[in-house]
């Protein structure tokens, strides 16, 4: 394609935004494949139709029409089979960059660009503040956690006007990590964790100068940034914190605990971001490094003091749950359960929080205690109809495997939790071969064969076919009573399955007798008779 003189030119700010958008919407492989198409001259009929909109034809397996809107990448389109950003779109963008006399490699390597862009567009123009910031960074190894957060705020000040999206987080972390001095392993882990926590707080908390709020709401791209940051923070706790090599850093761990405690107890109703990290800090970094249990008692004291200090801003649900969890760690189960029941009565109760009490018992092999907790919290889950009980069920499996005598308690608990436990109760009855109980439950619930896939009923057809007979027979009669072609077809399908069951049970005579009586009884239903013939059940 002939290169022409641009009639529409973008400035440096627009070029920076283009690179950021390319980094966000395209993965690195797609950009690289787009570069190959661009180099091979596959971009045809390129034109600016209504700046900043452009269109082109890209030669692939066939010719694909591409439409690009530089100001709204979500509107970009390509008629290739790929749904979303594709190599054809990338090729058109690279062609546009060349047309604008911009750096094509910079766009191809957009994934690595945010930190470079920030360094060139911001820091280079702020020599004096940058110098002061670097000077302050030299004191990071001796700073307290609170001072780290103050330094973070100063460090990312040049980004204050940027949209809070994943690129913002990436650029902010790049700035922070670029300036910090080398740190010891434990300090490095804690420093990175706090940098991520600081950015999370910035993303989810309302602006300081906001005079009023109409509820907790964040935009779509901010939500994406929050989700990615959450995953990164949770992943941080997967690495062991080697405090045995740096015991002097214990105070920073307790400072981190204090920070998360404060944030947890002042979180809005939903979602609970910081409470998750509070428990991860305890379970992954504090408990494995604890020398005695005195820290638990100290934590209970801190929680009690914060009730009075925070007043109406206290998240009482988080406060009750945290105390319950600490008493649980001290094996003070009665106190823990009393507090847990109080927390469960609150409207902001999250059932998945209960699993925090079951996991440690399973991991430690405390099966009797696990069984007791499973029974106790069944009452707290019984009214949570929209909460999936798969994890709860899994812990019962482990308990029963180690303590077979616990099986009656499992059934009692699951029955008491109906209808919330319907799916789990159903699955376990089949898994344990309780065929009659399973059928009684289906009949009492008013369910019929059409509610199940054939594979779900196969274990009964194989192991207890006689139990399915009334289930199928009753459904056939209900279908016939509906007196329409569709219901007749459904009845015939079930009759054919009944025929197989009778054959499996070696009761062909009984089947022939039933079918003969059934045909005579409904002989006036011409449509049904036709469907019976189509199904080759009668001549």
Coordinates of C-alpha atoms in Angstrom, one line a residue:
X1 CA 0.0 0.0 0.0
X2 CA 1.3 3.5 -0.9
X3 CA 2.1 5.7 2.1
X4 CA 0.4 9.1 1.9
X5 CA 0.9 12.3 3.9
X6 CA -1.3 12.3 7.0
X7 CA -4.3 14.6 6.9
X8 CA -5.0 13.8 10.5
X9 CA -2.2 14.0 13.1
X10 CA -2.2 12.9 16.7
X11 CA -0.2 14.7 19.4
X12 CA 2.1 13.1 22.0
X13 CA -0.6 12.7 24.6
X14 CA -2.9 10.9 22.1
X15 CA 0.1 8.7 21.1
X16 CA 0.7 7.7 24.8
X17 CA -3.0 6.9 25.2
X18 CA -2.9 4.8 22.0
X19 CA 0.0 2.7 23.4
X20 CA -1.8 2.3 26.7
X21 CA -5.0 1.2 25.0
X22 CA -3.1 -1.3 22.8
X23 CA -1.4 -2.7 25.9
X24 CA -4.8 -3.1 27.6
X25 CA -6.9 -4.5 24.8
X26 CA -4.3 -6.7 23.0
X27 CA -2.2 -9.5 24.3
X28 CA 1.5 -9.6 23.4
X29 CA 1.1 -12.5 20.9
X30 CA -1.7 -10.7 19.0
X31 CA 0.4 -7.6 18.7
X32 CA 3.4 -9.6 17.4
X33 CA 1.2 -11.4 14.8
X34 CA -0.3 -8.1 13.8
X35 CA 3.2 -6.8 13.2
X36 CA 3.9 -9.7 10.8
X37 CA 0.8 -8.8 8.8
X38 CA 1.8 -5.2 8.8
X39 CA 5.4 -6.0 7.6
X40 CA 4.0 -8.3 4.8
X41 CA 1.9 -5.4 3.5
X42 CA -1.4 -7.1 4.2
X43 CA -3.2 -3.9 5.2
X44 CA -5.2 -2.8 2.2
X45 CA -7.5 0.2 1.4
X46 CA -6.5 2.0 4.7
X47 CA -8.3 5.3 5.2
X48 CA -9.5 7.8 7.9
X49 CA -13.2 8.0 7.4
X50 CA -14.1 10.3 10.2
X51 CA -11.2 11.0 12.4
X52 CA -10.5 9.4 14.9
X53 CA -12.2 6.6 13.0
X54 CA -10.5 4.5 10.4
X55 CA -11.2 1.5 8.3
X56 CA -9.1 -0.9 6.2
X57 CA -9.2 -4.3 4.6
X58 CA -6.6 -6.8 5.8
X59 CA -5.6 -9.9 3.8
X60 CA -5.7 -13.1 5.8
X61 CA -7.2 -16.4 4.8
X62 CA -9.6 -14.1 3.1
X63 CA -10.0 -10.3 3.1
X64 CA -11.4 -9.0 6.4
X65 CA -13.0 -5.5 6.9
X66 CA -11.6 -3.7 10.0
X67 CA -13.0 -0.6 11.7
X68 CA -11.0 1.2 14.4
X69 CA -12.1 4.0 16.7
X70 CA -9.0 5.5 18.4
X71 CA -11.2 7.1 21.1
X72 CA -13.3 4.0 21.9
X73 CA -11.5 0.7 21.5
X74 CA -14.6 -1.2 22.6
X75 CA -16.2 -0.2 19.3
X76 CA -13.5 -1.7 17.2
X77 CA -14.7 -4.4 14.8
X78 CA -13.3 -7.0 12.4
X79 CA -15.4 -9.5 10.5
X80 CA -12.9 -12.4 11.1
X81 CA -14.0 -15.3 13.2
X82 CA -12.1 -14.0 16.3
X83 CA -14.4 -12.3 18.8
X84 CA -12.5 -9.4 20.2
X85 CA -9.1 -7.8 19.5
X86 CA -7.4 -9.7 16.7
X87 CA -4.2 -9.6 14.6
X88 CA -6.0 -7.8 11.8
X89 CA -6.9 -4.9 14.1
X90 CA -3.4 -4.8 15.4
X91 CA -2.0 -4.7 11.9
X92 CA -4.2 -1.7 11.1
X93 CA -3.1 0.1 14.2
X94 CA 0.6 -0.5 13.3
X95 CA -0.1 0.8 9.8
X96 CA -1.7 3.9 11.4
X97 CA 1.4 4.4 13.6
X98 CA 3.7 4.2 10.5
X99 CA 1.3 6.6 8.6
X100 CA 1.7 9.1 11.6
X101 CA 5.5 8.8 11.5
X102 CA 5.4 7.2 15.0
X103 CA 7.4 4.4 16.4
X104 CA 5.9 1.1 15.2
X105 CA 8.1 -1.0 17.6
X106 CA 6.8 1.1 20.5
X107 CA 3.3 0.0 19.6
X108 CA 4.3 -3.6 19.0
X109 CA 5.9 -3.6 22.5
X110 CA 3.0 -1.8 24.1
X111 CA 2.8 -4.3 27.0
X112 CA 6.2 -3.1 28.2
X113 CA 5.4 0.6 27.5
X114 CA 3.5 2.0 30.6
X115 CA 6.6 2.4 32.8
X116 CA 8.7 3.8 29.9
X117 CA 5.9 6.3 29.0
X118 CA 5.6 7.4 32.6
X119 CA 9.4 7.9 32.9
X120 CA 9.6 10.0 29.7
X121 CA 6.3 11.9 29.9
X122 CA 6.3 12.7 33.7
X123 CA 9.5 12.2 35.6
X124 CA 11.7 13.8 33.0
X125 CA 9.7 17.1 33.4
X126 CA 9.8 17.1 37.2
X127 CA 13.5 17.0 38.1
X128 CA 13.2 18.7 41.5
X129 CA 10.3 16.7 42.9
X130 CA 11.8 13.5 41.6
X131 CA 15.1 14.3 43.2
X132 CA 13.4 14.8 46.6
X133 CA 11.4 11.7 46.2
X134 CA 14.6 9.6 45.5
X135 CA 16.2 11.2 48.5
X136 CA 13.3 10.1 50.6
X137 CA 13.4 6.7 49.1
X138 CA 16.8 6.1 50.7
X139 CA 15.0 5.9 54.1
X140 CA 12.5 3.2 53.0
X141 CA 14.4 0.4 54.8
X142 CA 14.0 2.3 58.1
X143 CA 10.5 3.7 57.5
X144 CA 7.4 2.4 59.4
X145 CA 4.6 0.9 57.4
X146 CA 2.5 4.1 57.8
X147 CA 5.5 6.1 56.3
X148 CA 5.6 3.7 53.4
X149 CA 2.1 4.6 52.5
X150 CA 2.8 8.3 52.8
X151 CA 5.8 7.8 50.4
X152 CA 3.6 5.9 48.0
X153 CA 1.2 8.8 47.8
X154 CA 4.0 11.2 47.0
X155 CA 5.5 8.8 44.5
X156 CA 2.4 8.4 42.3
X157 CA 1.3 12.0 42.5
X158 CA 2.1 12.6 38.8
X159 CA -0.6 10.0 38.0
X160 CA -3.3 11.7 39.9
X161 CA -5.3 12.7 36.8
X162 CA -5.1 9.4 35.1
X163 CA -8.1 7.1 34.7
X164 CA -8.1 4.4 37.4
X165 CA -7.7 1.3 35.2
X166 CA -5.3 -1.6 35.0
X167 CA -2.8 0.6 33.2
X168 CA -2.9 3.1 36.1
X169 CA -2.0 0.3 38.5
X170 CA 0.8 -1.0 36.3
X171 CA 2.3 2.5 35.9
X172 CA 1.9 3.3 39.6
X173 CA 3.7 0.1 40.7
X174 CA 6.4 0.7 38.1
X175 CA 7.1 4.1 39.6
X176 CA 7.2 2.8 43.1
X177 CA 9.4 -0.1 42.4
X178 CA 11.7 1.8 40.1
X179 CA 12.7 4.4 42.8
X180 CA 12.9 2.1 45.9
X181 CA 16.3 1.0 47.1
X182 CA 17.3 -2.7 47.3
X183 CA 15.6 -4.4 50.3
X184 CA 16.1 -7.6 52.3
X185 CA 13.8 -10.5 51.3
X186 CA 11.2 -10.0 54.1
X187 CA 11.2 -6.3 53.7
X188 CA 10.8 -6.7 49.9
X189 CA 7.7 -8.9 50.3
X190 CA 6.1 -6.6 52.9
X191 CA 6.9 -3.5 50.8
X192 CA 5.4 -4.9 47.7
X193 CA 2.3 -6.1 49.6
X194 CA 1.8 -2.6 51.0
X195 CA 2.3 -1.0 47.7
X196 CA -0.5 -3.2 46.3
X197 CA -2.7 -2.6 49.4
X198 CA -2.2 1.2 49.0
X199 CA -3.3 1.1 45.4
X200 CA -6.3 -1.1 46.2
X201 CA -7.4 1.4 48.9
X202 CA -7.0 4.2 46.4
X203 CA -9.2 2.4 43.8
X204 CA -12.1 1.4 46.1
X205 CA -12.4 4.3 48.5
X206 CA -14.4 7.4 47.5
X207 CA -12.4 10.5 46.7
X208 CA -11.5 12.5 49.8
X209 CA -13.1 15.7 48.6
X210 CA -16.4 13.9 47.7
X211 CA -19.1 15.7 49.7
X212 CA -21.7 12.9 49.5
X213 CA -22.1 9.4 48.2
X214 CA -25.0 7.5 46.6
X215 CA -23.7 4.1 47.4
X216 CA -20.6 2.1 46.6
X217 CA -20.0 2.1 42.9
X218 CA -16.9 1.9 40.7
X219 CA -16.6 2.0 37.0
X220 CA -16.0 -1.0 34.7
X221 CA -12.3 -0.4 34.1
X222 CA -11.7 0.4 37.7
X223 CA -13.4 -2.8 38.6
X224 CA -11.1 -4.7 36.3
X225 CA -8.1 -3.0 38.0
X226 CA -9.5 -4.0 41.4
X227 CA -10.0 -7.6 40.3
X228 CA -6.4 -7.9 38.9
X229 CA -5.0 -6.3 42.0
X230 CA -6.9 -8.6 44.3
X231 CA -5.5 -11.6 42.6
X232 CA -2.0 -10.2 42.8
X233 CA -2.4 -9.5 46.6
X234 CA -3.8 -13.0 47.3
X235 CA -0.9 -14.5 45.3
X236 CA 1.6 -12.5 47.5
X237 CA 0.6 -14.7 50.5
X238 CA 1.5 -17.9 48.6
X239 CA 5.2 -17.2 49.2
X240 CA 6.6 -18.1 52.6
X241 CA 7.7 -15.1 54.7
X242 CA 11.2 -16.2 56.1
X243 CA 10.9 -14.4 59.4
X244 CA 13.3 -16.9 61.0
X245 CA 16.0 -15.3 58.9
X246 CA 15.0 -11.7 59.7
X247 CA 13.2 -11.8 63.1
X248 CA 13.8 -8.1 63.5
X249 CA 11.1 -7.6 60.9
X250 CA 8.4 -9.0 63.1
X251 CA 7.3 -5.4 64.1
X252 CA 6.5 -4.7 60.4
X253 CA 4.3 -7.8 60.3
X254 CA 2.3 -6.6 63.4
X255 CA 2.1 -3.2 61.8
X256 CA 0.7 -4.8 58.7
X257 CA -1.8 -6.6 61.0
X258 CA -2.8 -3.3 62.6
X259 CA -3.3 -1.7 59.2
X260 CA -5.5 -4.6 57.9
X261 CA -7.4 -4.7 61.1
X262 CA -8.3 -1.0 60.8
X263 CA -9.2 -1.3 57.2
X264 CA -11.3 -4.4 57.7
X265 CA -13.3 -2.9 60.5
X266 CA -14.2 0.2 58.5
X267 CA -15.0 -1.5 55.2
X268 CA -18.4 -0.9 53.6
X269 CA -20.9 -3.7 53.6
X270 CA -19.9 -5.4 50.4
X271 CA -17.5 -6.5 49.1
X272 CA -15.1 -7.2 52.0
X273 CA -11.7 -6.7 50.4
X274 CA -9.4 -6.2 53.4
X275 CA -11.0 -8.8 55.6
X276 CA -9.7 -11.5 53.2
X277 CA -6.2 -10.2 53.5
X278 CA -6.5 -10.0 57.3
X279 CA -7.1 -13.7 57.5
X280 CA -4.5 -14.6 54.9
X281 CA -1.9 -12.6 56.8
X282 CA -2.8 -14.6 59.9
X283 CA -2.9 -18.1 58.3
X284 CA 0.1 -17.7 55.9
X285 CA 2.6 -15.4 57.6
X286 CA 1.8 -14.9 61.3
X287 CA 0.7 -18.3 62.6
X288 CA 3.6 -20.2 60.9
X289 CA 6.0 -17.8 62.6
X290 CA 4.3 -17.5 66.1
X291 CA 6.3 -18.6 69.1
X292 CA 3.3 -18.6 71.5
X293 CA -0.4 -17.8 71.6
X294 CA -0.1 -14.5 73.4
X295 CA -0.6 -12.6 70.1
X296 CA -4.2 -14.0 70.0
X297 CA -5.0 -12.5 73.4
X298 CA -3.4 -9.2 72.3
X299 CA -5.5 -9.3 69.1
X300 CA -8.7 -9.7 71.1
X301 CA -7.7 -6.7 73.2
X302 CA -7.1 -4.7 70.1
X303 CA -10.5 -5.6 68.6
X304 CA -12.3 -4.6 71.8
X305 CA -10.5 -1.3 71.9
X306 CA -11.4 -0.5 68.3
X307 CA -15.1 -1.0 69.1
X308 CA -15.1 2.0 71.3
X309 CA -12.7 4.0 69.1
X310 CA -14.5 3.5 65.8
X311 CA -18.0 3.9 67.1
X312 CA -20.7 4.1 64.3
X313 CA -18.1 3.5 61.6
X314 CA -17.3 0.0 62.9
X315 CA -18.3 -2.9 60.7
X316 CA -19.9 -5.0 63.4
X317 CA -20.1 -8.1 61.2
X318 CA -16.3 -8.1 60.6
X319 CA -15.7 -7.3 64.2
X320 CA -17.8 -10.3 65.5
X321 CA -16.3 -12.6 62.9
X322 CA -12.7 -11.6 63.7
X323 CA -13.2 -12.3 67.4
X324 CA -14.9 -15.6 66.6
X325 CA -11.9 -16.6 64.5
X326 CA -9.4 -15.7 67.2
X327 CA -11.3 -17.7 69.8
X328 CA -11.4 -20.6 67.4
X329 CA -7.6 -20.5 67.0
X330 CA -7.4 -20.7 70.8
X331 CA -9.7 -23.8 70.7
X332 CA -12.3 -21.9 72.6
X333 CA -15.1 -23.3 70.4
X334 CA -18.1 -22.3 72.5
X335 CA -17.1 -18.6 72.6
X336 CA -16.2 -18.8 68.9
X337 CA -19.6 -20.3 68.0
X338 CA -21.6 -17.8 70.1
X339 CA -19.9 -14.9 68.3
X340 CA -20.2 -16.6 64.9
X341 CA -24.0 -17.0 65.4
X342 CA -24.3 -13.3 66.2
X343 CA -22.3 -12.5 63.0
X344 CA -24.6 -14.8 61.0
X345 CA -27.7 -12.9 62.1
X346 CA -26.5 -9.8 60.4
X347 CA -27.7 -8.9 56.9
X348 CA -24.2 -8.6 55.6
X349 CA -23.2 -12.1 56.6
X350 CA -21.3 -14.0 53.9
X351 CA -21.7 -17.9 54.2
X352 CA -18.3 -18.5 52.6
X353 CA -16.7 -17.0 55.7
X354 CA -17.6 -20.2 57.6
X355 CA -15.2 -22.2 55.5
X356 CA -12.3 -20.4 57.3
X357 CA -13.2 -22.4 60.4
X358 CA -13.4 -25.8 58.6
X359 CA -10.2 -25.6 56.5
X360 CA -7.7 -25.5 59.4
X361 CA -9.4 -28.5 61.1
X362 CA -9.2 -30.6 58.0
X363 CA -5.6 -29.6 57.3
X364 CA -4.7 -30.5 60.9
X365 CA -6.6 -33.8 60.9
X366 CA -8.8 -32.7 63.8
X367 CA -11.7 -34.9 62.6
X368 CA -13.8 -35.0 65.7
X369 CA -13.6 -31.3 66.1
X370 CA -14.4 -30.9 62.4
X371 CA -17.5 -33.0 62.7
X372 CA -18.7 -30.9 65.6
X373 CA -18.2 -27.7 63.6
X374 CA -19.9 -29.1 60.6
X375 CA -23.0 -29.9 62.7
X376 CA -23.0 -26.6 64.4
X377 CA -22.7 -24.4 61.3
X378 CA -25.3 -26.4 59.4
X379 CA -27.9 -24.2 61.2
X380 CA -26.1 -21.1 60.0
X381 CA -26.3 -22.3 56.4
X382 CA -29.8 -23.7 56.3
X383 CA -31.5 -20.5 55.2
X384 CA -28.8 -19.6 52.6
X385 CA -30.7 -20.9 49.6
X386 CA -28.4 -19.2 47.0
X387 CA -25.1 -20.3 48.6
X388 CA -23.5 -23.3 46.9
X389 CA -22.6 -25.9 49.6
X390 CA -20.0 -27.8 47.6
X391 CA -17.1 -26.9 49.9
X392 CA -19.2 -27.7 53.0
X393 CA -20.0 -31.1 51.5
X394 CA -16.4 -31.8 50.7
X395 CA -15.5 -31.4 54.4
X396 CA -18.3 -33.8 55.4
X397 CA -16.7 -36.3 53.0
X398 CA -13.4 -36.0 54.6
X399 CA -14.8 -36.3 58.1
X400 CA -16.9 -39.4 57.3
X401 CA -13.9 -41.0 55.5
X402 CA -11.9 -40.7 58.7
X403 CA -14.8 -41.2 61.1
X404 CA -17.4 -43.5 59.5
X405 CA -19.5 -43.2 62.7
X406 CA -20.1 -39.6 61.7
X407 CA -22.3 -40.6 58.7
X408 CA -25.7 -40.5 60.5
X409 CA -24.8 -36.9 61.7
X410 CA -24.1 -36.0 58.1
X411 CA -27.5 -37.2 56.9
X412 CA -29.3 -35.5 59.8
X413 CA -27.5 -32.2 59.1
X414 CA -28.2 -32.3 55.3
X415 CA -31.9 -33.1 55.9
X416 CA -32.2 -30.3 58.4
X417 CA -30.7 -27.9 55.8
X418 CA -33.3 -28.6 53.1
X419 CA -34.1 -27.0 50.7
X420 CA -30.8 -25.2 50.8
X421 CA -28.9 -28.5 50.7
X422 CA -31.1 -30.0 48.0
X423 CA -28.4 -30.5 45.4
X424 CA -25.8 -31.9 47.8
X425 CA -28.3 -34.1 49.5
X426 CA -29.4 -35.4 46.1
X427 CA -25.8 -36.1 45.0
X428 CA -24.8 -37.8 48.3
X429 CA -27.8 -40.1 48.2
X430 CA -26.7 -41.4 44.8
X431 CA -23.0 -41.5 45.8
X432 CA -23.8 -43.6 48.9
X433 CA -26.2 -45.9 47.0
X434 CA -29.3 -44.9 48.9
X435 CA -31.6 -45.5 46.0
X436 CA -34.9 -45.7 47.8
X437 CA -34.2 -42.6 49.8
X438 CA -33.2 -40.8 46.7
X439 CA -36.5 -41.8 44.9
X440 CA -38.6 -40.9 47.9
X441 CA -37.0 -37.5 48.0
X442 CA -37.7 -36.8 44.3
X443 CA -41.3 -37.9 44.6
X444 CA -41.8 -35.7 47.7
X445 CA -40.3 -32.8 45.8
X446 CA -42.6 -33.3 42.9
X447 CA -39.8 -33.9 40.4
X448 CA -40.2 -36.1 37.3
X449 CA -37.8 -37.8 34.9
X450 CA -37.7 -34.8 32.5
X451 CA -35.9 -32.9 35.2
X452 CA -32.9 -35.2 34.9
X453 CA -30.4 -36.1 32.3
X454 CA -30.4 -39.7 31.3
X455 CA -26.9 -40.1 32.8
X456 CA -28.1 -39.0 36.2
X457 CA -30.6 -41.9 36.3
X458 CA -28.2 -44.5 34.9
X459 CA -26.9 -45.6 38.3
X460 CA -30.5 -46.4 39.4
X461 CA -31.2 -48.2 36.1
X462 CA -28.1 -50.3 36.7
X463 CA -28.4 -51.0 40.4
X464 CA -32.1 -50.6 41.4
X465 CA -34.3 -50.5 38.2
X466 CA -37.4 -51.6 40.2
X467 CA -37.3 -48.3 42.1
X468 CA -37.6 -46.3 38.8
X469 CA -40.8 -48.1 37.7
X470 CA -43.3 -46.0 39.7
X471 CA -41.3 -42.8 38.9
X472 CA -41.6 -43.5 35.1
X473 CA -45.2 -44.8 35.2
X474 CA -46.5 -41.8 37.1
X475 CA -44.8 -39.4 34.7
X476 CA -46.2 -41.3 31.7
X477 CA -49.8 -40.9 33.0
X478 CA -49.2 -37.2 33.7
X479 CA -48.0 -36.6 30.1
X480 CA -51.0 -38.4 28.7
X481 CA -53.4 -36.3 30.7
X482 CA -52.0 -33.2 29.1
X483 CA -53.4 -34.4 25.8
X484 CA -51.1 -32.7 23.3
X485 CA -48.7 -34.0 20.7
X486 CA -45.6 -32.8 22.6
X487 CA -46.7 -34.6 25.9
X488 CA -47.5 -37.8 23.9
X489 CA -44.0 -37.8 22.5
X490 CA -42.5 -37.4 26.0
X491 CA -44.7 -40.3 27.2
X492 CA -43.5 -42.5 24.4
X493 CA -39.9 -41.8 25.3
X494 CA -40.5 -42.8 28.9
X495 CA -42.3 -45.9 27.8
X496 CA -39.3 -47.0 25.8
X497 CA -37.1 -46.6 28.8
X498 CA -39.7 -48.6 30.8
X499 CA -39.5 -51.3 28.2
X500 CA -35.7 -51.5 28.7
X501 CA -36.1 -51.7 32.5
X502 CA -38.6 -54.5 32.3
X503 CA -36.3 -56.4 30.0
X504 CA -33.3 -55.8 32.3
X505 CA -35.5 -57.2 35.2
X506 CA -36.5 -60.1 32.9
X507 CA -40.1 -59.2 33.3
X508 CA -41.1 -59.0 29.6
X509 CA -44.5 -60.5 30.2
X510 CA -45.3 -57.9 32.8
X511 CA -44.3 -55.2 30.3
X512 CA -46.5 -56.7 27.5
X513 CA -49.4 -56.9 29.9
X514 CA -49.0 -53.3 30.9
X515 CA -48.6 -52.0 27.4
X516 CA -51.6 -53.9 26.2
X517 CA -53.8 -52.5 28.9
X518 CA -52.3 -49.0 28.4
X519 CA -53.0 -49.1 24.6
X520 CA -56.6 -50.2 25.1
X521 CA -57.3 -47.7 27.9
X522 CA -56.1 -44.8 25.7
X523 CA -57.4 -46.2 22.3
X524 CA -59.5 -43.1 21.7
X525 CA -56.4 -40.8 21.7
X526 CA -55.5 -41.1 18.1
X527 CA -52.4 -38.8 18.3
X528 CA -51.1 -41.0 21.2
X529 CA -51.6 -44.1 19.2
X530 CA -49.7 -42.6 16.3
X531 CA -46.8 -41.8 18.5
X532 CA -46.8 -45.3 19.9
X533 CA -46.6 -46.7 16.4
X534 CA -43.8 -44.2 15.5
X535 CA -41.9 -45.4 18.6
X536 CA -42.5 -49.0 17.4
X537 CA -44.2 -49.9 20.7
X538 CA -47.3 -51.2 18.9
X539 CA -47.8 -52.5 15.3

